[in-house]
Amino acid sequence: MWFANFFVAGSMTMVLPFISLYIETYGNFSASYVQNWSGWIFGITFVTALIFSPIWGRVGDKYGRKRILMISAAGLGLSVLLMGFATSVWQLFLLRLFMGIFTGFIPISQAFISTQTPKNIAGRVLGTLQTGSITGSLMGPLLGGAFADMFGYAATFKWTSISILLSGILVFFGVKEVIMKFADEKEEKSSYSSKEVLSHIMQRPVLLVVMLISMLVQVAHFSVQPILSLYVSDLHGAANIALFSGMAFSAAGLGNLLMARRWGRLGDRIGYIKIVIFLLFMAGIVYFPAAFVTNIWQLIIIRFLLGISIGGLVPVRIAYIRQEAPLSIQGEVLGYNTSLRFAGNIIGPALGGVISGFYGFSGVFFVTSGLLIISGVIMLVAWYRSEYAGRKGHSRALSSYRG
């Protein structure tokens, strides 16, 4: 599963550094036109992904996740292949929309591993899995930038589709799904209605906030993605722009790779929510100086530090959900979490495109930093209230018993 995640993540990120540059090949467009369309084309994939994630999660809970992984790989591969033949902005837009139906490979694989992992080591195991997608995300932009410079944008899409289809083959031959039952699991029903799943989430305020924070983090992180290559061009110039854009994208992946498993292991030991709160504040503080950089290497260093600070957010959040949700609804709960993340992926690029169009690139980084810090404050308040209410309720019960 690690290698499958590696291929999918790498393939999905190979084209990210030059989507805005690919749009420019369709005609003589203004800078604001390209920036706005970059945001919409980047984000439209997540509109359909938002709708389909809980559906795939529920189907996976009922019929098995291996089949869903193979369907996802096939759909992704086909859509990316067709993007290499697109000749207009609207064709690229519609293909990215279609792609969103199947953009659930990595979240589904996380649910797959989550249901086969004991709670007390979930952070470490999911952190290890995360390194597969991170390594792919790290190498993808670099390879994509290099291929685009050597072979052109359209050819890079076609090569990318082959890597995605390869991941489906790896799942088919190399992954076996078994029904797990752990000694530390409480007795539970074999199936739940969607209403019961939503009720389970709503009755746990910290779990609900963790899922909502997933959206805010994605809004902050993805607001920068579609305009990053344009920012790199502004800082560095047009020479080897695809390659340097890939380096800027990959710098965050390198920091993420170095720390994902360590944050997961630390979360297993001291608590997942504490790590989430710390990382949100750290990420917000680290990203603020990106608005003031004057050369490409300063931006790359800041992106690397951002990767270190957010390296544990995904596995630690999923490990917490693993802790709070029964095994038989893991897929659907993670599906809702993924939908919220995709909602952030939709809002973020559009927001980044609009802000950069009106206030310049620096404005995007100010908003990104602010959203991450606000997310940290919300998470801290929710966690404190839950902990305080729990201690207060326990004290009252103890006093009543003694009385």
CSV table of C-alpha atoms in Angstrom, one decimal:
chain,number,residue,atom,x,y,z
A,1,MET,CA,0.0,0.0,0.0
A,2,TRP,CA,2.9,2.3,0.7
A,3,PHE,CA,4.1,2.0,-2.9
A,4,ALA,CA,0.6,2.5,-4.3
A,5,ASN,CA,0.3,5.7,-2.4
A,6,PHE,CA,3.7,6.8,-3.6
A,7,PHE,CA,2.7,6.3,-7.3
A,8,VAL,CA,-0.7,8.0,-7.0
A,9,ALA,CA,0.6,11.0,-4.9
A,10,GLY,CA,3.6,11.4,-7.2
A,11,SER,CA,1.4,11.3,-10.3
A,12,MET,CA,-1.2,13.6,-9.0
A,13,THR,CA,1.4,16.3,-8.1
A,14,MET,CA,3.5,16.0,-11.2
A,15,VAL,CA,1.2,18.3,-13.1
A,16,LEU,CA,0.6,20.8,-10.3
A,17,PRO,CA,3.6,23.1,-10.9
A,18,PHE,CA,2.6,23.9,-14.4
A,19,ILE,CA,-1.2,23.9,-14.6
A,20,SER,CA,-1.2,27.7,-14.8
A,21,LEU,CA,1.5,27.5,-17.4
A,22,TYR,CA,-0.5,24.9,-19.4
A,23,ILE,CA,-3.4,27.3,-19.5
A,24,GLU,CA,-1.2,30.0,-21.0
A,25,THR,CA,-0.5,27.7,-24.0
A,26,TYR,CA,-4.2,27.8,-25.0
A,27,GLY,CA,-4.1,31.5,-26.0
A,28,ASN,CA,-2.8,35.0,-25.3
A,29,PHE,CA,-4.5,35.6,-21.9
A,30,SER,CA,-4.0,38.3,-19.3
A,31,ALA,CA,-2.3,37.5,-16.0
A,32,SER,CA,-5.5,38.0,-14.0
A,33,TYR,CA,-7.4,35.6,-16.4
A,34,VAL,CA,-4.7,32.9,-16.0
A,35,GLN,CA,-4.6,33.3,-12.2
A,36,ASN,CA,-8.4,33.1,-11.8
A,37,TRP,CA,-8.7,30.1,-14.1
A,38,SER,CA,-5.8,28.4,-12.4
A,39,GLY,CA,-7.8,28.6,-9.2
A,40,TRP,CA,-11.0,27.3,-10.7
A,41,ILE,CA,-9.4,24.4,-12.7
A,42,PHE,CA,-7.3,23.4,-9.7
A,43,GLY,CA,-10.3,23.4,-7.3
A,44,ILE,CA,-13.0,22.0,-9.5
A,45,THR,CA,-11.7,18.5,-9.0
A,46,PHE,CA,-12.7,18.6,-5.4
A,47,VAL,CA,-16.3,19.6,-6.1
A,48,THR,CA,-17.2,16.1,-7.3
A,49,ALA,CA,-14.7,14.6,-4.8
A,50,LEU,CA,-16.6,16.3,-2.0
A,51,ILE,CA,-19.8,14.6,-3.1
A,52,PHE,CA,-18.4,11.1,-3.7
A,53,SER,CA,-16.0,10.7,-0.8
A,54,PRO,CA,-18.7,9.6,1.8
A,55,ILE,CA,-20.3,7.4,-0.8
A,56,TRP,CA,-17.1,5.6,-1.6
A,57,GLY,CA,-16.4,5.4,2.1
A,58,ARG,CA,-19.8,3.8,2.9
A,59,VAL,CA,-19.4,1.4,-0.1
A,60,GLY,CA,-16.0,0.5,1.1
A,61,ASP,CA,-17.3,-0.2,4.6
A,62,LYS,CA,-19.9,-2.6,3.2
A,63,TYR,CA,-18.1,-4.3,0.3
A,64,GLY,CA,-14.4,-3.8,0.9
A,65,ARG,CA,-12.0,-1.1,0.2
A,66,LYS,CA,-9.6,-2.9,-2.2
A,67,ARG,CA,-12.2,-2.8,-5.0
A,68,ILE,CA,-12.7,0.9,-4.5
A,69,LEU,CA,-9.0,1.5,-4.7
A,70,MET,CA,-8.7,-0.2,-8.1
A,71,ILE,CA,-11.7,1.7,-9.5
A,72,SER,CA,-10.2,5.0,-8.2
A,73,ALA,CA,-6.9,4.3,-9.9
A,74,ALA,CA,-8.5,3.4,-13.2
A,75,GLY,CA,-10.7,6.5,-13.2
A,76,LEU,CA,-7.8,8.8,-12.3
A,77,GLY,CA,-5.5,7.3,-14.9
A,78,LEU,CA,-8.1,7.8,-17.7
A,79,SER,CA,-8.9,11.4,-16.8
A,80,VAL,CA,-5.2,12.4,-16.6
A,81,LEU,CA,-4.5,10.7,-19.9
A,82,LEU,CA,-7.3,12.7,-21.6
A,83,MET,CA,-5.9,16.0,-20.1
A,84,GLY,CA,-2.9,15.5,-22.3
A,85,PHE,CA,-5.2,15.9,-25.3
A,86,ALA,CA,-7.1,18.9,-24.1
A,87,THR,CA,-7.0,22.0,-26.4
A,88,SER,CA,-9.0,24.6,-24.4
A,89,VAL,CA,-9.5,25.9,-20.9
A,90,TRP,CA,-13.0,24.4,-20.8
A,91,GLN,CA,-11.9,20.9,-21.8
A,92,LEU,CA,-9.3,21.0,-19.0
A,93,PHE,CA,-11.9,22.3,-16.6
A,94,LEU,CA,-14.4,19.5,-17.4
A,95,LEU,CA,-11.7,16.8,-17.2
A,96,ARG,CA,-10.6,18.0,-13.8
A,97,LEU,CA,-14.3,17.9,-12.8
A,98,PHE,CA,-14.6,14.3,-14.0
A,99,MET,CA,-11.4,13.4,-12.2
A,100,GLY,CA,-12.9,14.4,-8.9
A,101,ILE,CA,-15.2,11.4,-8.9
A,102,PHE,CA,-12.2,9.1,-8.4
A,103,THR,CA,-10.0,11.4,-6.3
A,104,GLY,CA,-10.2,9.3,-3.2
A,105,PHE,CA,-7.4,6.8,-3.6
A,106,ILE,CA,-5.2,8.1,-0.7
A,107,PRO,CA,-8.1,8.8,1.7
A,108,ILE,CA,-9.5,5.3,1.0
A,109,SER,CA,-6.1,3.7,1.6
A,110,GLN,CA,-5.9,5.6,4.9
A,111,ALA,CA,-9.3,4.1,5.9
A,112,PHE,CA,-8.0,0.7,4.7
A,113,ILE,CA,-5.0,0.8,6.9
A,114,SER,CA,-6.9,2.5,9.8
A,115,THR,CA,-9.3,-0.4,10.1
A,116,GLN,CA,-6.5,-2.9,10.3
A,117,THR,CA,-4.4,-1.1,12.9
A,118,PRO,CA,-4.8,-1.1,16.8
A,119,LYS,CA,-5.7,2.2,18.3
A,120,ASN,CA,-2.5,2.6,20.4
A,121,ILE,CA,-0.2,2.6,17.4
A,122,ALA,CA,-2.5,4.2,14.8
A,123,GLY,CA,-0.5,7.5,14.7
A,124,ARG,CA,2.8,5.7,14.0
A,125,VAL,CA,1.3,3.4,11.3
A,126,LEU,CA,-0.6,6.1,9.6
A,127,GLY,CA,2.4,8.3,9.7
A,128,THR,CA,4.4,5.6,8.0
A,129,LEU,CA,1.7,5.3,5.3
A,130,GLN,CA,1.7,9.1,5.0
A,131,THR,CA,5.4,9.0,4.1
A,132,GLY,CA,4.5,7.0,1.0
A,133,SER,CA,2.2,9.8,-0.3
A,134,ILE,CA,4.6,12.4,0.9
A,135,THR,CA,7.5,10.8,-0.9
A,136,GLY,CA,5.4,10.7,-4.1
A,137,SER,CA,4.3,14.3,-3.6
A,138,LEU,CA,8.0,15.3,-3.1
A,139,MET,CA,9.3,13.6,-6.2
A,140,GLY,CA,6.2,14.3,-8.3
A,141,PRO,CA,6.6,18.1,-8.8
A,142,LEU,CA,10.3,17.7,-9.4
A,143,LEU,CA,9.8,15.0,-12.1
A,144,GLY,CA,6.8,16.9,-13.5
A,145,GLY,CA,8.7,20.1,-13.8
A,146,ALA,CA,11.7,18.4,-15.4
A,147,PHE,CA,9.5,16.4,-17.8
A,148,ALA,CA,7.5,19.5,-18.8
A,149,ASP,CA,10.8,21.3,-19.6
A,150,MET,CA,12.1,18.4,-21.7
A,151,PHE,CA,9.0,17.0,-23.3
A,152,GLY,CA,6.2,19.5,-23.0
A,153,TYR,CA,3.1,19.8,-20.8
A,154,ALA,CA,0.8,17.5,-22.8
A,155,ALA,CA,3.3,14.6,-22.9
A,156,THR,CA,3.8,14.9,-19.1
A,157,PHE,CA,0.0,14.3,-18.5
A,158,LYS,CA,0.2,11.2,-20.6
A,159,TRP,CA,3.2,9.8,-18.7
A,160,THR,CA,1.5,10.6,-15.5
A,161,SER,CA,-1.5,8.5,-16.3
A,162,ILE,CA,0.7,5.4,-16.7
A,163,SER,CA,2.0,5.8,-13.2
A,164,ILE,CA,-1.5,6.0,-11.8
A,165,LEU,CA,-2.6,2.9,-13.6
A,166,LEU,CA,0.5,1.1,-12.2
A,167,SER,CA,-0.7,1.9,-8.7
A,168,GLY,CA,-4.0,0.0,-9.4
A,169,ILE,CA,-2.0,-3.0,-10.6
A,170,LEU,CA,0.0,-2.9,-7.4
A,171,VAL,CA,-3.2,-2.9,-5.3
A,172,PHE,CA,-4.7,-5.8,-7.3
A,173,PHE,CA,-1.7,-8.1,-7.0
A,174,GLY,CA,0.0,-6.9,-3.8
A,175,VAL,CA,-2.8,-6.0,-1.3
A,176,LYS,CA,-5.0,-8.4,0.7
A,177,GLU,CA,-8.0,-7.2,2.7
A,178,VAL,CA,-9.0,-9.0,5.8
A,179,ILE,CA,-11.7,-8.2,8.4
A,180,MET,CA,-10.0,-7.3,11.6
A,181,LYS,CA,-11.2,-7.4,15.2
A,182,PHE,CA,-9.0,-6.1,18.0
A,183,ALA,CA,-9.1,-7.0,21.7
A,184,ASP,CA,-9.4,-3.3,22.7
A,185,GLU,CA,-12.5,-2.8,20.6
A,186,LYS,CA,-15.9,-2.6,22.3
A,187,GLU,CA,-18.7,-4.7,21.0
A,188,GLU,CA,-20.5,-2.8,18.2
A,189,LYS,CA,-23.1,-3.3,15.5
A,190,SER,CA,-22.0,-4.6,12.1
A,191,SER,CA,-23.6,-1.8,10.3
A,192,TYR,CA,-24.9,1.7,10.9
A,193,SER,CA,-27.2,4.0,9.0
A,194,SER,CA,-25.8,7.3,7.6
A,195,LYS,CA,-28.0,9.1,10.2
A,196,GLU,CA,-26.4,7.1,13.0
A,197,VAL,CA,-22.9,7.9,11.7
A,198,LEU,CA,-23.7,11.6,11.6
A,199,SER,CA,-25.2,11.4,15.1
A,200,HIS,CA,-22.0,9.7,16.3
A,201,ILE,CA,-19.9,12.6,15.0
A,202,MET,CA,-22.2,15.4,16.3
A,203,GLN,CA,-22.3,13.9,19.8
A,204,ARG,CA,-18.5,14.3,20.0
A,205,PRO,CA,-17.6,18.0,19.9
A,206,VAL,CA,-13.8,17.5,19.7
A,207,LEU,CA,-14.2,15.0,16.8
A,208,LEU,CA,-16.5,17.4,15.0
A,209,VAL,CA,-14.0,20.3,15.4
A,210,VAL,CA,-11.1,18.1,14.2
A,211,MET,CA,-13.1,17.4,11.0
A,212,LEU,CA,-14.0,21.0,10.5
A,213,ILE,CA,-10.4,22.0,11.1
A,214,SER,CA,-9.5,19.7,8.2
A,215,MET,CA,-11.4,22.1,6.0
A,216,LEU,CA,-9.8,25.3,7.3
A,217,VAL,CA,-6.3,23.8,7.0
A,218,GLN,CA,-7.0,22.9,3.4
A,219,VAL,CA,-8.3,26.3,2.7
A,220,ALA,CA,-5.2,27.8,4.1
A,221,HIS,CA,-2.8,25.4,2.4
A,222,PHE,CA,-4.5,25.3,-1.0
A,223,SER,CA,-5.0,29.0,-1.4
A,224,VAL,CA,-1.3,29.2,-2.2
A,225,GLN,CA,-1.0,26.2,-4.5
A,226,PRO,CA,-2.5,27.5,-7.8
A,227,ILE,CA,-0.5,30.7,-7.8
A,228,LEU,CA,2.8,29.3,-6.5
A,229,SER,CA,4.3,28.8,-9.9
A,230,LEU,CA,3.3,32.4,-10.8
A,231,TYR,CA,4.9,33.6,-7.6
A,232,VAL,CA,8.1,31.6,-8.4
A,233,SER,CA,8.1,33.2,-11.9
A,234,ASP,CA,7.8,36.7,-10.3
A,235,LEU,CA,10.7,36.0,-7.9
A,236,HIS,CA,13.0,34.0,-10.2
A,237,GLY,CA,12.1,34.9,-13.8
A,238,ALA,CA,11.1,32.7,-16.7
A,239,ALA,CA,14.3,30.5,-16.9
A,240,ASN,CA,13.5,26.8,-16.1
A,241,ILE,CA,10.3,28.0,-14.4
A,242,ALA,CA,8.7,24.6,-14.4
A,243,LEU,CA,11.7,23.0,-12.6
A,244,PHE,CA,11.9,25.8,-10.0
A,245,SER,CA,8.1,25.6,-9.4
A,246,GLY,CA,8.6,21.9,-8.8
A,247,MET,CA,11.3,22.7,-6.2
A,248,ALA,CA,9.0,25.1,-4.4
A,249,PHE,CA,6.2,22.5,-4.3
A,250,SER,CA,8.5,19.7,-3.2
A,251,ALA,CA,10.2,21.6,-0.4
A,252,ALA,CA,7.1,21.3,1.7
A,253,GLY,CA,7.0,17.6,0.9
A,254,LEU,CA,10.5,17.1,2.1
A,255,GLY,CA,9.8,18.7,5.5
A,256,ASN,CA,6.6,16.6,5.7
A,257,LEU,CA,8.5,13.4,4.9
A,258,LEU,CA,11.0,14.0,7.6
A,259,MET,CA,8.4,14.5,10.3
A,260,ALA,CA,5.2,12.7,9.5
A,261,ARG,CA,6.1,9.4,11.3
A,262,ARG,CA,7.7,11.2,14.2
A,263,TRP,CA,4.6,13.4,14.8
A,264,GLY,CA,2.4,10.3,14.6
A,265,ARG,CA,4.5,8.4,17.1
A,266,LEU,CA,4.5,11.5,19.5
A,267,GLY,CA,0.7,11.6,19.1
A,268,ASP,CA,0.4,8.0,20.2
A,269,ARG,CA,2.4,8.8,23.3
A,270,ILE,CA,1.1,12.2,24.5
A,271,GLY,CA,-2.2,12.7,22.7
A,272,TYR,CA,-3.3,13.5,19.2
A,273,ILE,CA,-5.2,16.7,19.9
A,274,LYS,CA,-2.2,18.3,21.7
A,275,ILE,CA,0.0,17.6,18.6
A,276,VAL,CA,-2.7,19.0,16.3
A,277,ILE,CA,-3.0,22.3,18.3
A,278,PHE,CA,0.8,22.7,18.4
A,279,LEU,CA,1.2,22.1,14.7
A,280,LEU,CA,-1.5,24.5,13.7
A,281,PHE,CA,0.1,27.4,15.6
A,282,MET,CA,3.5,26.5,14.3
A,283,ALA,CA,2.4,26.3,10.7
A,284,GLY,CA,0.7,29.7,11.0
A,285,ILE,CA,3.8,31.4,12.4
A,286,VAL,CA,6.1,29.8,9.9
A,287,TYR,CA,4.2,30.7,6.8
A,288,PHE,CA,3.7,34.4,7.6
A,289,PRO,CA,7.3,35.5,6.4
A,290,ALA,CA,6.6,34.0,2.9
A,291,ALA,CA,4.8,37.3,2.0
A,292,PHE,CA,8.1,39.2,2.4
A,293,VAL,CA,10.6,36.9,0.5
A,294,THR,CA,12.7,38.5,-2.2
A,295,ASN,CA,14.2,35.4,-3.9
A,296,ILE,CA,13.3,31.8,-4.8
A,297,TRP,CA,15.6,30.2,-2.2
A,298,GLN,CA,13.9,32.1,0.7
A,299,LEU,CA,10.5,30.8,-0.5
A,300,ILE,CA,11.9,27.2,-0.7
A,301,ILE,CA,13.3,27.4,2.9
A,302,ILE,CA,9.9,28.6,4.2
A,303,ARG,CA,8.1,25.9,2.3
A,304,PHE,CA,10.4,23.4,3.8
A,305,LEU,CA,9.7,24.7,7.3
A,306,LEU,CA,6.0,24.6,6.6
A,307,GLY,CA,6.3,21.0,5.6
A,308,ILE,CA,7.9,20.2,9.0
A,309,SER,CA,5.2,22.0,10.8
A,310,ILE,CA,2.3,20.3,9.0
A,311,GLY,CA,3.9,16.9,8.6
A,312,GLY,CA,1.8,15.3,11.2
A,313,LEU,CA,-1.6,16.9,10.8
A,314,VAL,CA,-3.0,14.3,8.4
A,315,PRO,CA,-1.9,11.1,10.2
A,316,VAL,CA,-2.6,12.5,13.7
A,317,ARG,CA,-6.1,13.7,12.7
A,318,ILE,CA,-6.9,10.3,11.1
A,319,ALA,CA,-5.4,8.5,14.2
A,320,TYR,CA,-7.8,10.5,16.4
A,321,ILE,CA,-10.8,9.6,14.2
A,322,ARG,CA,-9.6,6.0,14.4
A,323,GLN,CA,-9.8,6.3,18.2
A,324,GLU,CA,-13.3,7.8,18.2
A,325,ALA,CA,-15.1,5.9,15.5
A,326,PRO,CA,-16.1,2.1,15.5
A,327,LEU,CA,-14.4,0.0,12.9
A,328,SER,CA,-17.5,-0.7,10.9
A,329,ILE,CA,-18.0,3.1,10.2
A,330,GLN,CA,-14.4,4.1,9.7
A,331,GLY,CA,-14.7,4.5,6.0
A,332,GLU,CA,-17.8,6.6,6.1
A,333,VAL,CA,-16.5,8.9,8.9
A,334,LEU,CA,-13.2,9.3,7.1
A,335,GLY,CA,-15.3,9.9,4.0
A,336,TYR,CA,-17.0,12.9,5.6
A,337,ASN,CA,-13.6,14.1,6.9
A,338,THR,CA,-12.3,13.9,3.3
A,339,SER,CA,-15.3,15.7,2.0
A,340,LEU,CA,-14.6,18.6,4.4
A,341,ARG,CA,-10.9,18.5,3.2
A,342,PHE,CA,-12.1,18.7,-0.4
A,343,ALA,CA,-14.4,21.6,0.5
A,344,GLY,CA,-11.3,23.4,1.7
A,345,ASN,CA,-9.5,22.4,-1.5
A,346,ILE,CA,-12.4,24.0,-3.5
A,347,ILE,CA,-12.5,27.2,-1.4
A,348,GLY,CA,-8.7,27.6,-1.1
A,349,PRO,CA,-7.7,27.8,-4.7
A,350,ALA,CA,-10.6,30.1,-5.6
A,351,LEU,CA,-9.8,32.3,-2.6
A,352,GLY,CA,-6.1,32.4,-3.5
A,353,GLY,CA,-6.8,33.3,-7.1
A,354,VAL,CA,-9.2,36.2,-6.1
A,355,ILE,CA,-6.9,37.5,-3.3
A,356,SER,CA,-3.8,37.5,-5.6
A,357,GLY,CA,-5.8,39.2,-8.3
A,358,PHE,CA,-6.8,42.1,-6.1
A,359,TYR,CA,-4.1,42.3,-3.5
A,360,GLY,CA,-1.1,40.5,-5.0
A,361,PHE,CA,0.7,37.4,-3.9
A,362,SER,CA,1.6,38.7,-0.4
A,363,GLY,CA,-2.1,39.0,0.5
A,364,VAL,CA,-2.5,35.2,0.0
A,365,PHE,CA,0.2,34.4,2.5
A,366,PHE,CA,-1.3,36.8,5.1
A,367,VAL,CA,-4.6,35.0,4.8
A,368,THR,CA,-3.0,31.6,4.8
A,369,SER,CA,-1.1,32.3,8.0
A,370,GLY,CA,-4.2,33.8,9.7
A,371,LEU,CA,-6.4,30.9,8.9
A,372,LEU,CA,-3.9,28.4,10.3
A,373,ILE,CA,-3.6,30.4,13.6
A,374,ILE,CA,-7.4,30.7,13.8
A,375,SER,CA,-7.7,27.0,13.3
A,376,GLY,CA,-5.3,26.5,16.2
A,377,VAL,CA,-7.4,28.8,18.5
A,378,ILE,CA,-10.6,26.9,17.6
A,379,MET,CA,-9.0,23.5,18.3
A,380,LEU,CA,-7.5,24.7,21.6
A,381,VAL,CA,-10.9,26.1,22.8
A,382,ALA,CA,-12.8,23.0,21.8
A,383,TRP,CA,-10.2,20.7,23.5
A,384,TYR,CA,-10.0,22.8,26.6
A,385,ARG,CA,-13.8,22.9,27.0
A,386,SER,CA,-14.0,19.1,26.6
A,387,GLU,CA,-11.3,18.4,29.0
A,388,TYR,CA,-12.6,21.0,31.6
A,389,ALA,CA,-16.2,19.7,31.3
A,390,GLY,CA,-15.0,16.2,31.7
A,391,ARG,CA,-13.0,16.9,34.8
A,392,LYS,CA,-15.8,19.1,36.3
A,393,GLY,CA,-18.4,16.4,35.6
A,394,HIS,CA,-16.1,13.8,37.2
A,395,SER,CA,-15.6,16.0,40.3
A,396,ARG,CA,-19.3,16.6,40.7
A,397,ALA,CA,-20.0,12.8,40.5
A,398,LEU,CA,-17.3,12.1,43.0
A,399,SER,CA,-18.6,14.7,45.5
A,400,SER,CA,-22.1,13.4,45.1
A,401,TYR,CA,-20.9,9.9,45.8
A,402,ARG,CA,-19.0,11.0,48.9
A,403,GLY,CA,-22.0,13.0,50.1
